Coordinates of C-alpha atoms in Angstrom, one line a residue:
Chain A
M441 CA 113.6 243.4 68.8
E442 CA 111.1 243.5 71.6
V443 CA 112.1 241.0 74.4
V444 CA 109.3 241.9 76.9
K445 CA 105.9 243.4 76.3
I446 CA 103.5 244.1 79.1
E447 CA 99.9 244.9 78.3
N448 CA 97.6 246.4 80.8
V449 CA 98.8 244.1 83.6
T450 CA 97.2 244.2 87.0
R451 CA 98.0 242.1 90.1
V452 CA 95.7 242.0 93.0
Y453 CA 96.7 240.2 96.2
Q454 CA 93.9 238.9 98.4
I455 CA 95.1 238.7 102.0
G456 CA 92.1 237.7 104.1
K457 CA 89.5 240.3 103.4
L458 CA 92.1 242.9 102.4
E459 CA 92.7 243.5 98.8
T460 CA 96.1 244.9 97.7
R461 CA 96.5 246.2 94.2
A462 CA 100.2 245.8 93.5
L463 CA 99.9 246.6 89.8
Q464 CA 97.0 248.6 88.5
G465 CA 97.4 248.4 84.7
V466 CA 100.9 248.6 83.5
D467 CA 102.1 248.8 79.9
L468 CA 105.8 248.4 79.2
S469 CA 108.0 247.4 76.3
I470 CA 111.6 246.4 76.6
E471 CA 113.9 246.0 73.6
S472 CA 116.7 243.6 73.2
G473 CA 120.0 244.8 74.7
E474 CA 118.4 247.3 77.1
F475 CA 120.0 248.0 80.5
T476 CA 116.9 249.2 82.3
S477 CA 116.1 250.0 85.9
L478 CA 112.7 249.8 87.6
V479 CA 112.7 252.3 90.4
G480 CA 110.2 253.5 93.0
P481 CA 109.6 253.3 96.7
S482 CA 108.8 250.2 98.6
G483 CA 105.4 248.9 97.7
S484 CA 105.4 250.7 94.3
G485 CA 105.1 247.4 92.5
K486 CA 108.6 247.0 91.0
T487 CA 109.3 243.6 92.4
T488 CA 105.8 242.4 91.4
L489 CA 106.4 243.6 87.9
L490 CA 109.8 241.9 87.8
Q491 CA 108.1 238.6 88.9
M492 CA 105.5 239.0 86.2
I493 CA 108.2 239.4 83.5
G494 CA 110.1 236.5 85.1
C495 CA 107.1 234.1 84.9
L496 CA 107.4 233.6 88.7
D497 CA 103.9 235.0 89.2
Q498 CA 100.8 235.4 87.1
P499 CA 98.9 238.6 86.5
T500 CA 95.3 239.0 87.6
S501 CA 94.6 240.5 84.2
G502 CA 96.5 241.6 81.1
H503 CA 99.2 240.0 79.1
V504 CA 102.9 239.4 79.6
I505 CA 104.8 238.5 76.4
V506 CA 108.4 237.3 76.7
N507 CA 110.4 236.5 73.6
G508 CA 107.2 236.6 71.5
K509 CA 105.3 234.2 73.8
D510 CA 102.3 235.1 75.9
V511 CA 103.4 233.6 79.2
T512 CA 100.0 234.1 80.9
K513 CA 98.8 231.2 78.7
L514 CA 101.4 228.8 79.9
N515 CA 101.0 226.1 82.6
R516 CA 103.3 225.6 85.5
N517 CA 105.8 223.3 83.8
Q518 CA 105.8 225.5 80.6
R519 CA 106.6 228.5 82.7
A520 CA 109.5 226.6 84.4
D521 CA 110.7 225.8 80.9
M522 CA 110.4 229.4 79.8
R523 CA 112.5 230.5 82.8
R524 CA 115.1 227.9 82.2
E525 CA 115.5 228.7 78.6
N526 CA 115.0 232.4 78.4
I527 CA 115.4 234.1 81.7
G528 CA 118.2 234.5 84.3
F529 CA 117.6 235.7 87.8
I530 CA 119.8 237.6 90.3
F531 CA 118.3 238.2 93.7
Q532 CA 118.9 240.6 96.5
F533 CA 120.0 237.7 98.8
F534 CA 122.7 235.7 97.1
A535 CA 120.4 232.9 96.0
L536 CA 122.9 230.1 95.6
I537 CA 122.4 226.4 96.5
P538 CA 124.4 226.1 99.7
T539 CA 125.4 222.5 99.1
L540 CA 126.9 223.1 95.7
S541 CA 130.2 224.7 94.8
A542 CA 130.5 227.9 92.8
Y543 CA 131.2 225.8 89.7
E544 CA 128.2 223.5 90.3
N545 CA 125.9 226.4 91.0
I546 CA 126.8 227.9 87.6
E547 CA 126.5 224.5 86.0
M548 CA 123.0 223.8 87.4
P549 CA 120.9 225.6 84.7
L550 CA 123.1 223.9 82.0
L551 CA 122.4 220.5 83.5
L552 CA 118.7 221.4 83.6
N553 CA 119.0 222.2 79.9
R554 CA 120.7 218.8 79.3
Q555 CA 123.9 220.2 77.8
G556 CA 126.9 217.9 77.2
T557 CA 129.7 217.6 79.7
A558 CA 132.4 219.2 77.6
E559 CA 130.1 222.1 76.6
R560 CA 129.1 222.7 80.2
K561 CA 132.7 222.8 81.4
E562 CA 133.7 225.2 78.8
R563 CA 130.8 227.5 79.5
V564 CA 131.3 227.4 83.3
M565 CA 135.0 228.2 83.0
E566 CA 134.3 231.0 80.6
L567 CA 131.8 232.5 83.0
L568 CA 134.0 232.1 86.1
K569 CA 136.6 234.0 84.2
A570 CA 134.1 236.7 83.2
V571 CA 133.2 237.3 86.9
D572 CA 136.8 236.9 88.0
L573 CA 136.3 233.8 90.2
T574 CA 138.3 231.1 88.5
D575 CA 140.3 230.4 91.6
R576 CA 137.1 230.1 93.7
A577 CA 135.4 227.4 91.5
N578 CA 135.4 224.7 94.1
N579 CA 134.3 226.9 97.0
R580 CA 130.8 226.5 98.4
P581 CA 128.7 229.7 99.0
D582 CA 129.6 229.9 102.7
Q583 CA 133.3 230.1 101.8
L584 CA 132.6 233.1 99.6
S585 CA 132.1 236.8 100.4
G586 CA 128.8 238.5 99.6
G587 CA 130.2 240.2 96.5
Q588 CA 131.7 236.9 95.3
Q589 CA 128.4 235.1 95.9
Q590 CA 126.6 237.7 93.9
R591 CA 129.1 237.3 91.1
V592 CA 128.5 233.6 91.0
A593 CA 124.8 234.3 90.8
I594 CA 125.4 236.6 87.8
A595 CA 127.4 233.9 86.2
R596 CA 124.6 231.3 86.8
A597 CA 122.0 233.7 85.4
L598 CA 124.1 234.1 82.3
A599 CA 125.0 230.4 81.8
P600 CA 122.2 229.3 79.6
R601 CA 122.6 232.4 77.4
P602 CA 119.2 233.8 78.2
A603 CA 117.6 236.6 76.3
L604 CA 116.8 238.4 79.5
I605 CA 118.3 238.8 83.0
L606 CA 116.2 240.1 85.8
A607 CA 117.9 241.4 89.0
D608 CA 115.9 242.3 92.1
E609 CA 117.9 244.7 94.3
P610 CA 121.2 243.1 93.3
T611 CA 123.4 245.5 95.4
A612 CA 121.1 245.9 98.4
N613 CA 123.2 243.5 100.6
L614 CA 126.6 244.7 99.3
D615 CA 129.0 247.4 100.4
T616 CA 129.8 250.3 98.0
E617 CA 132.9 248.7 96.5
N618 CA 131.3 245.2 95.9
G619 CA 128.1 246.9 94.7
R620 CA 130.2 248.9 92.1
Q621 CA 132.0 245.7 91.0
V622 CA 128.8 243.8 90.5
M623 CA 127.3 246.7 88.5
D624 CA 130.5 247.0 86.4
I625 CA 130.3 243.3 85.6
M626 CA 126.7 243.5 84.6
Q627 CA 127.3 246.6 82.5
K628 CA 130.2 245.0 80.8
L629 CA 128.3 241.8 80.1
N630 CA 125.4 243.8 78.7
K631 CA 127.8 245.6 76.3
D632 CA 129.8 242.5 75.3
T633 CA 127.0 240.0 74.9
G634 CA 124.0 242.1 74.2
V635 CA 121.9 240.4 76.9
T636 CA 119.0 242.5 78.2
F637 CA 119.2 243.5 81.9
V638 CA 116.2 244.7 83.9
F639 CA 116.7 245.5 87.5
A640 CA 114.5 246.6 90.3
T641 CA 116.3 249.0 92.7
H642 CA 116.1 252.1 94.8
D643 CA 119.8 252.4 95.1
P644 CA 120.8 255.7 93.4
R645 CA 124.2 254.3 92.5
V646 CA 122.6 251.5 90.6
I647 CA 120.2 253.9 88.9
N648 CA 123.1 255.8 87.6
Y649 CA 124.3 252.8 85.5
A650 CA 120.9 252.4 83.8
R651 CA 120.3 253.7 80.3
R652 CA 116.6 253.7 80.8
V653 CA 114.8 254.4 84.1
V654 CA 111.2 253.4 84.6
T655 CA 109.7 254.9 87.8
L656 CA 106.7 253.1 89.4
Q657 CA 104.4 254.6 92.0
D658 CA 101.4 252.9 93.5
G659 CA 101.3 250.1 90.9
L660 CA 101.5 252.4 87.9
I661 CA 104.3 253.7 85.7
E662 CA 104.8 257.3 86.8
K663 CA 107.5 258.4 84.4
E664 CA 110.4 257.3 82.2
S665 CA 113.7 258.9 81.8
K666 CA 117.1 258.4 80.3
P667 CA 119.8 259.5 82.8
V668 CA 123.0 261.1 81.6
K669 CA 125.6 258.4 81.1
K670 CA 128.6 258.3 83.3
Chain B
M1100 CA 120.1 212.7 87.7
I1101 CA 123.7 212.4 89.1
Q1102 CA 123.5 216.0 90.1
I1103 CA 120.2 215.4 91.9
L1104 CA 121.7 212.5 93.8
K1105 CA 124.8 214.5 94.6
M1106 CA 122.6 217.4 95.9
A1107 CA 120.4 214.9 97.9
F1108 CA 123.5 213.4 99.5
R1109 CA 124.9 216.7 100.5
D1110 CA 121.6 217.9 101.8
L1111 CA 121.5 214.9 104.1
G1112 CA 125.1 215.8 105.1
R1113 CA 124.0 219.4 106.1
N1114 CA 122.3 218.1 109.2
R1115 CA 124.3 214.9 109.8
R1116 CA 122.9 214.2 113.3
R1117 CA 119.3 214.5 112.1
S1118 CA 119.9 212.3 109.1
F1119 CA 121.7 209.8 111.2
F1120 CA 118.9 209.5 113.7
S1121 CA 116.3 209.3 111.0
A1122 CA 118.1 206.5 109.3
L1123 CA 118.6 204.9 112.7
A1124 CA 114.9 205.0 113.4
V1125 CA 114.4 203.1 110.1
G1126 CA 117.2 200.8 111.1
A1127 CA 115.9 200.2 114.6
G1128 CA 112.5 199.4 113.1
L1129 CA 113.9 196.9 110.7
A1130 CA 116.2 195.4 113.4
L1131 CA 113.2 194.9 115.7
L1132 CA 111.2 193.4 112.8
I1133 CA 114.0 190.9 112.1
L1134 CA 114.5 190.0 115.7
M1135 CA 110.8 189.6 116.3
A1136 CA 110.3 187.4 113.2
S1137 CA 113.3 185.3 114.2
V1138 CA 112.2 184.8 117.7
I1139 CA 108.7 183.8 116.5
E1140 CA 110.2 181.6 113.9
G1141 CA 112.4 180.0 116.5
E1142 CA 109.5 179.6 119.0
M1143 CA 107.1 178.2 116.4
G1144 CA 109.7 176.0 114.9
S1145 CA 111.0 174.6 118.1
A1146 CA 107.5 174.3 119.6
I1147 CA 106.2 172.3 116.7
E1148 CA 109.4 170.2 116.6
S1149 CA 109.3 169.5 120.3
A1150 CA 105.6 168.7 120.2
I1151 CA 106.4 166.1 117.5
K1152 CA 109.4 164.7 119.2
L1153 CA 107.9 164.5 122.7
Q1154 CA 104.2 164.0 122.3
S1155 CA 102.6 163.6 118.9
G1156 CA 105.3 162.0 116.6
H1157 CA 104.9 162.7 112.9
I1158 CA 102.2 160.1 112.5
Q1159 CA 100.1 158.0 114.8
I1160 CA 97.9 155.1 114.1
R1161 CA 95.0 154.6 116.5
A1162 CA 91.6 152.9 116.8
V1163 CA 88.9 154.9 115.1
T1164 CA 87.0 154.9 118.5
Y1165 CA 90.0 156.1 120.5
N1166 CA 89.4 159.3 122.5
E1167 CA 92.7 160.9 123.3
N1168 CA 91.2 163.1 126.0
K1169 CA 89.8 160.2 128.0
S1170 CA 92.9 158.0 127.6
S1171 CA 90.4 155.2 127.1
L1172 CA 91.7 151.7 127.9
K1173 CA 88.8 149.6 126.7
W1174 CA 90.1 146.9 124.4
V1175 CA 87.9 148.0 121.6
D1176 CA 89.5 151.5 121.7
L1177 CA 93.0 150.0 121.5
I1178 CA 95.2 148.4 118.9
E1179 CA 95.6 144.7 119.2
N1180 CA 99.0 143.2 118.4
P1181 CA 100.6 146.6 117.6
E1182 CA 104.1 145.0 117.2
Q1183 CA 103.0 143.4 114.0
I1184 CA 101.8 146.7 112.4
A1185 CA 104.8 148.5 113.7
G1186 CA 107.1 145.9 112.1
Q1187 CA 105.6 146.6 108.7
I1188 CA 105.8 150.3 109.0
G1189 CA 109.4 150.1 110.3
A1190 CA 110.4 148.7 107.0
L1191 CA 109.6 152.0 105.2
N1192 CA 112.6 154.0 104.2
Q1193 CA 111.4 157.4 105.5
V1194 CA 110.7 156.0 109.0
K1195 CA 113.2 156.7 111.8
A1196 CA 111.3 155.0 114.6
V1197 CA 108.0 153.2 115.1
T1198 CA 106.8 152.1 118.5
P1199 CA 103.6 151.2 120.3
R1200 CA 102.6 153.3 123.3
L1201 CA 100.0 153.0 125.9
Y1202 CA 98.4 156.0 127.7
A1203 CA 96.5 155.9 130.9
S1204 CA 95.4 158.6 133.3
G1205 CA 96.1 158.4 137.0
F1206 CA 97.8 160.2 139.8
L1207 CA 100.9 160.0 141.9
S1208 CA 101.0 160.5 145.6
S1209 CA 103.7 160.8 148.1
G1210 CA 103.0 161.6 151.7
T1211 CA 100.2 164.2 151.7
Q1212 CA 100.9 165.5 148.2
S1213 CA 99.5 164.2 145.0
A1214 CA 99.5 165.1 141.4
G1215 CA 97.5 164.1 138.3
A1216 CA 99.6 162.2 135.8
R1217 CA 99.5 161.0 132.3
I1218 CA 101.0 157.5 132.5
T1219 CA 102.8 156.6 129.3
G1220 CA 104.0 153.1 128.6
I1221 CA 106.9 153.2 126.2
D1222 CA 109.5 150.9 124.8
P1223 CA 112.6 152.3 126.5
L1224 CA 114.8 150.9 123.8
S1225 CA 113.1 152.5 120.8
P1226 CA 114.9 155.5 119.3
A1227 CA 111.6 157.4 119.8
S1228 CA 112.3 157.3 123.5
D1229 CA 115.7 159.0 123.1
P1230 CA 114.4 162.5 124.0
Y1231 CA 113.4 161.2 127.4
R1232 CA 116.5 159.2 128.0
E1233 CA 118.6 162.3 127.0
G1234 CA 116.5 164.4 129.4
V1235 CA 117.4 162.4 132.5
V1236 CA 118.8 164.8 135.0
S1237 CA 119.2 162.4 137.9
G1238 CA 119.0 158.7 138.4
N1239 CA 118.7 156.4 135.4
F1240 CA 116.4 155.8 132.5
I1241 CA 113.9 152.9 132.8
S1242 CA 114.6 149.6 131.1
P1243 CA 112.1 147.2 129.4
D1244 CA 112.1 144.7 132.2
D1245 CA 111.7 147.1 135.1
R1246 CA 108.6 146.2 137.1
E1247 CA 108.6 148.7 139.9
A1248 CA 110.4 151.7 138.4
V1249 CA 109.0 155.0 137.1
L1250 CA 110.6 157.9 135.4
I1251 CA 109.1 161.3 136.4
G1252 CA 109.5 164.8 135.2
K1253 CA 111.4 167.4 137.3
P1254 CA 108.4 169.7 137.9
M1255 CA 106.5 166.8 139.3
A1256 CA 109.4 165.6 141.4
D1257 CA 109.7 169.1 142.8
K1258 CA 106.0 169.3 143.5
L1259 CA 105.8 165.9 145.3
N1260 CA 109.2 166.5 146.9
L1261 CA 110.6 163.3 145.4
K1262 CA 114.1 162.3 144.6
V1263 CA 115.7 159.3 143.0
G1264 CA 115.1 156.1 145.1
D1265 CA 112.0 157.4 146.8
N1266 CA 108.8 155.4 146.8
V1267 CA 105.7 156.8 145.2
S1268 CA 102.2 155.5 145.0
L1269 CA 100.7 155.3 141.6
S1270 CA 96.9 155.0 141.1
L1271 CA 95.6 154.4 137.6
N1272 CA 92.6 153.3 135.6
T1273 CA 92.4 149.8 134.1
S1274 CA 90.7 148.4 131.1
D1275 CA 87.7 147.2 133.0
G1276 CA 87.1 150.6 134.6
N1277 CA 88.6 149.9 138.0
V1278 CA 91.5 151.7 139.7
Q1279 CA 94.7 149.9 140.5
D1280 CA 97.3 151.1 143.1
Q1281 CA 100.9 150.1 143.3
T1282 CA 104.0 151.5 144.9
F1283 CA 106.9 152.3 142.6
T1284 CA 110.4 153.6 143.0
V1285 CA 111.5 156.7 141.3
K1286 CA 114.3 155.4 139.1
G1287 CA 115.0 158.7 137.3
I1288 CA 114.0 162.3 136.9
Y1289 CA 113.9 163.9 133.5
S1290 CA 113.5 167.3 132.0
T1291 CA 112.8 168.2 128.4
N1292 CA 112.6 171.9 129.3
T1293 CA 109.0 171.8 128.4
Y1294 CA 107.0 172.5 131.5
G1295 CA 103.6 171.4 130.1
F1296 CA 105.0 168.0 129.3
D1297 CA 107.3 167.4 132.1
S1298 CA 104.9 168.3 134.9
A1299 CA 102.4 165.6 133.9
T1300 CA 104.1 162.8 132.0
V1301 CA 105.2 159.7 133.9
F1302 CA 106.9 156.9 132.1
L1303 CA 106.7 153.2 132.6
P1304 CA 108.0 150.4 130.5
L1305 CA 105.2 149.4 128.0
V1306 CA 105.0 145.8 129.2
K1307 CA 104.6 146.9 132.8
A1308 CA 102.0 149.5 131.8
Q1309 CA 100.0 146.9 129.9
A1310 CA 100.2 144.5 132.9
I1311 CA 99.0 147.0 135.5
T1312 CA 96.2 148.4 133.3
Q1313 CA 95.2 144.9 132.2
T1314 CA 95.4 145.7 128.5
E1315 CA 97.6 142.8 127.7
N1316 CA 98.9 142.9 124.1
H1317 CA 97.3 146.3 123.3
A1318 CA 98.5 149.8 122.7
S1319 CA 96.8 153.2 122.6
T1320 CA 98.7 154.2 119.6
I1321 CA 101.5 153.4 117.2
F1322 CA 103.9 156.3 117.4
I1323 CA 105.9 157.0 114.2
L1324 CA 108.9 159.3 113.9
L1325 CA 110.1 160.1 110.4
K1326 CA 113.6 161.2 109.3
D1327 CA 112.2 164.6 108.5
T1328 CA 108.9 166.4 109.1
A1329 CA 108.7 167.3 105.4
L1330 CA 108.4 163.6 104.6
T1331 CA 105.1 163.3 106.3
D1332 CA 102.8 163.6 103.2
S1333 CA 105.0 161.2 101.1
V1334 CA 104.7 158.5 103.7
L1335 CA 100.9 158.5 104.0
P1336 CA 100.2 156.6 100.7
A1337 CA 102.4 153.8 101.9
L1338 CA 100.4 153.2 105.1
H1339 CA 97.6 150.7 104.9
V1340 CA 95.6 150.0 108.0
S1341 CA 92.4 148.0 108.7
S1342 CA 89.1 149.8 108.8
N1343 CA 88.9 150.0 112.6
L1344 CA 92.2 152.0 112.7
E1345 CA 92.9 155.5 111.5
I1346 CA 96.0 157.5 110.6
K1347 CA 96.7 160.9 112.1
T1348 CA 99.5 163.3 111.2
W1349 CA 101.2 165.8 113.4
K1350 CA 99.0 168.5 111.9
D1351 CA 95.9 166.7 113.1
L1352 CA 97.5 165.9 116.4
N1353 CA 98.6 169.5 117.0
A1354 CA 95.6 171.2 115.5
L1355 CA 95.4 173.6 118.4
F1356 CA 98.9 174.6 117.9
V1357 CA 98.5 175.0 114.1
D1358 CA 95.5 177.3 114.8
Y1359 CA 97.5 179.2 117.4
E1360 CA 100.3 179.7 114.9
A1361 CA 97.9 181.2 112.3
M1362 CA 96.4 183.5 114.9
A1363 CA 99.8 184.5 116.2
Q1364 CA 100.8 185.4 112.6
S1365 CA 97.9 187.8 112.3
Y1366 CA 98.8 189.5 115.6
I1367 CA 102.4 189.7 114.5
S1368 CA 101.3 191.5 111.3
I1369 CA 99.7 194.2 113.4
F1370 CA 102.9 194.6 115.4
Y1371 CA 104.8 194.9 112.1
L1372 CA 102.5 197.6 110.9
I1373 CA 102.9 199.5 114.2
I1374 CA 106.7 199.4 113.9
L1375 CA 106.7 200.4 110.3
A1376 CA 104.3 203.3 111.0
I1377 CA 106.6 204.6 113.7
S1378 CA 109.6 204.5 111.3
A1379 CA 107.5 206.1 108.6
S1380 CA 106.4 209.0 110.8
V1381 CA 110.0 209.7 111.7
I1382 CA 111.0 209.9 108.0
I1383 CA 108.0 212.0 107.1
N1384 CA 108.7 214.4 110.0
T1385 CA 112.4 214.7 109.0
L1386 CA 111.6 215.4 105.4
I1387 CA 108.8 217.9 106.1
M1388 CA 111.2 219.8 108.4
S1389 CA 113.8 219.7 105.7
V1390 CA 111.3 221.0 103.1
Y1391 CA 110.3 223.9 105.3
E1392 CA 113.9 224.8 106.1
R1393 CA 114.8 224.8 102.4
T1394 CA 111.7 226.6 101.2
R1395 CA 113.8 229.4 99.7
E1396 CA 116.1 227.0 98.0
I1397 CA 113.2 225.3 96.4
G1398 CA 112.2 228.7 95.2
I1399 CA 115.6 229.3 93.7
L1400 CA 115.6 225.9 91.9
S1401 CA 112.2 226.7 90.6
A1402 CA 113.2 230.2 89.5
I1403 CA 116.1 228.8 87.5
G1404 CA 113.7 226.5 85.7
M1405 CA 113.7 223.2 87.6
R1406 CA 110.3 221.6 87.0
G1407 CA 108.2 220.3 89.9
N1408 CA 108.8 216.7 89.1
R1409 CA 112.6 217.2 89.4
I1410 CA 112.2 218.9 92.7
M1411 CA 110.1 216.0 93.8
M1412 CA 112.9 213.6 92.7
L1413 CA 115.4 215.5 94.8
F1414 CA 113.4 214.9 97.9
L1415 CA 112.6 211.3 96.9
A1416 CA 116.4 210.8 96.4
E1417 CA 116.9 211.9 100.0
S1418 CA 114.3 209.5 101.4
S1419 CA 115.9 206.7 99.3
M1420 CA 119.2 207.5 100.8
L1421 CA 117.8 207.5 104.3
A1422 CA 116.1 204.2 103.4
V1423 CA 119.3 202.6 102.2
G1424 CA 121.3 203.9 105.2
G1425 CA 118.5 202.8 107.6
V1426 CA 118.2 199.3 106.0
I1427 CA 122.0 198.7 106.2
M1428 CA 122.0 199.7 109.9
G1429 CA 118.9 197.6 110.5
L1430 CA 120.4 194.6 108.8
I1431 CA 123.6 194.9 110.9
I1432 CA 121.8 195.4 114.2
G1433 CA 119.0 192.9 113.5
V1434 CA 121.3 190.1 112.3
L1435 CA 123.7 190.6 115.2
A1436 CA 120.9 190.6 117.7
T1437 CA 119.4 187.5 116.1
L1438 CA 122.8 185.8 116.1
Y1439 CA 123.1 186.5 119.8
F1440 CA 119.7 185.1 120.7
N1441 CA 120.4 182.2 118.3
V1442 CA 123.3 181.1 120.3
N1443 CA 122.2 182.2 123.8
G1444 CA 118.5 181.8 123.5
F1445 CA 116.2 183.7 125.7
Y1446 CA 114.5 182.3 128.7
I1447 CA 110.8 182.6 129.0
G1448 CA 110.2 180.1 131.7
N1449 CA 106.8 178.4 131.8
M1450 CA 104.4 180.1 129.5
G1451 CA 101.6 178.0 130.8
L1452 CA 99.7 177.7 127.5
S1453 CA 97.7 174.6 128.0
G1454 CA 97.7 172.1 125.2
I1455 CA 100.7 173.6 123.6
L1456 CA 104.3 172.5 124.4
I1457 CA 106.7 175.4 124.4
T1458 CA 110.2 175.0 125.6
D1459 CA 111.4 177.3 128.3
T1460 CA 114.1 178.9 126.2
I1461 CA 113.5 180.3 122.7
Y1462 CA 116.4 180.3 120.2
A1463 CA 115.9 183.0 117.5
K1464 CA 116.0 181.5 114.0
L1465 CA 116.5 183.8 111.0
T1466 CA 115.1 182.6 107.7
T1467 CA 116.2 184.1 104.3
D1468 CA 112.5 184.6 103.5
N1469 CA 111.9 186.7 106.5
L1470 CA 115.1 188.7 106.0
I1471 CA 114.3 189.5 102.4
N1472 CA 110.6 190.3 103.0
L1473 CA 111.2 192.5 106.0
T1474 CA 114.0 194.4 104.3
I1475 CA 111.9 195.1 101.2
M1476 CA 108.9 196.0 103.3
T1477 CA 111.0 198.5 105.3
F1478 CA 112.6 200.0 102.2
V1479 CA 109.3 200.4 100.4
V1480 CA 107.6 202.0 103.5
T1481 CA 110.4 204.5 103.9
L1482 CA 110.3 205.4 100.2
L1483 CA 106.5 205.9 100.4
S1484 CA 106.9 208.1 103.5
G1485 CA 109.2 210.4 101.4
F1486 CA 106.4 210.9 98.9
Y1487 CA 104.2 213.4 100.8
P1488 CA 107.0 215.8 101.7
A1489 CA 108.4 215.5 98.1
V1490 CA 105.0 216.4 96.6
M1491 CA 104.7 219.2 99.1
A1492 CA 108.1 220.6 97.9
S1493 CA 107.2 220.2 94.2
R1494 CA 103.9 222.1 94.6
M1495 CA 105.4 225.2 96.2
Q1496 CA 104.8 228.5 94.3
P1497 CA 108.1 230.0 93.3
V1498 CA 107.2 233.5 94.4
A1499 CA 106.0 232.4 97.8
A1500 CA 109.1 230.1 98.2
L1501 CA 111.4 233.0 97.3
R1502 CA 109.8 235.3 99.9
A1503 CA 110.5 232.8 102.7
E1504 CA 112.8 234.0 105.5
K1505 CA 116.3 232.8 105.4

């Protein structure tokens, strides 16, 4: 099943009189269960493409279809609903809410989805276990290491059982060991739960995990490859 | 919702000092409003009460032709046989005291000094004269059969350098338009702590005043004190006077003051607005800073699917908490300050407002109405100030917010 379909998407940023064409007509299709990496140098448009898929930004032209819905036709609130119900995010900086504990951060999307207390608790505990942070449930982000914070972010992204998880440079701020741990967890979750992962990266270690690599250059897809699996 | 409140509370806790001072700004504003309202209430209340007690009474009966400013002493402008009318009115249940009085203008002189005086003939035994008797600071109060004794106010005694037992020359108008002079002895000196009154009013026994002004059995007015100011309107229907007389209430007699009070209220409203505007700008500033500092967090919340209206609620919850904290602080500080000034008063000296009697010390008086109104007003203004920053936060574009520097 096709989770994401991108049709001839362009994105032009107007900064003063300067026009920057971040995406210049991209077509891409992502199937359910994929573990796909968007790669390319800085400014190649991979983060912009990820934001289009994640309904965080709107294309200048073209269509973005997520889970069968054309998100370019949605308004602000509908896009927020789309993100809440279908898409999980993992960012380069460990984007947690500093005033909430690990447990509460993971619980947040479930609260936004109005799930019951018992159901929420069960799901959060399950995820804490999956990312191996059960004993850190009550710690706030500033009491966790970078790797631990990123694992909380992964658990939060997974919490509402989204169809798709988007990760923007998830290992960029982690050392080798923590980066490997985070990638191992993501890979395992992909295999166990079948959730689709798309990550933007230029870290070769991350690229090695991918089953499909889409290379961008100057806002266009340059090539696609399937690296030999480790 | 509980989660939003929890987040809002913790967000305020992140920068405790800033939150505390913001709430304090609201609190200080409210405290100031409460104190101001109480002082004004105290001043207005005591001024009107002292004007009634000392000068106007609750009700006066006068000749239609009587002109207060001229202290006319022509018989046609006076009330004949006032005792008879007074006796009838005194039978009314609501009346505390009723007594004829005679006013004449004149001046006192001692040595080379002299001072204008409002000569007031009173019945020393009437309960309406109690405030003057109680105000005696040296010497004795006058008695009905005194023929050469006067009671003068402390400011006048100071001005003319008089003390009890000294002689003073009194010149005053008579009913036929002549001036009569007589030497009196200062029997007592009084103070009602109301400069405007004490500096001009000189008391004589009514009978002596009538004799010296040749008004015989006449009075300028029948002075009526009721058991309570609120009874005024209920007494009016029971008063019947002949067509040459008229009835005046304390509102008519203190018209200047009543106008002044209305004017003061509108000035005070402007002060209220200024104080509230200051508190509001502090809150707006705090929350805008908080929105900017947390731009990326707002982006995260938006990315995980929080709708704009919920983000707005988060910030509104913060301003509500600041409002609650501020109001509590304001109530504590405001009520304590008011209590202090309620007991100790605060001395303003001679305000020198002509025509209005204001005591030299104001005792703050807090009314429930003021307390409730000001508290609600402060709370609402603080909540409204949170609105703009909250809308600002809710309108942020997620991409732009996520891009913000940490």
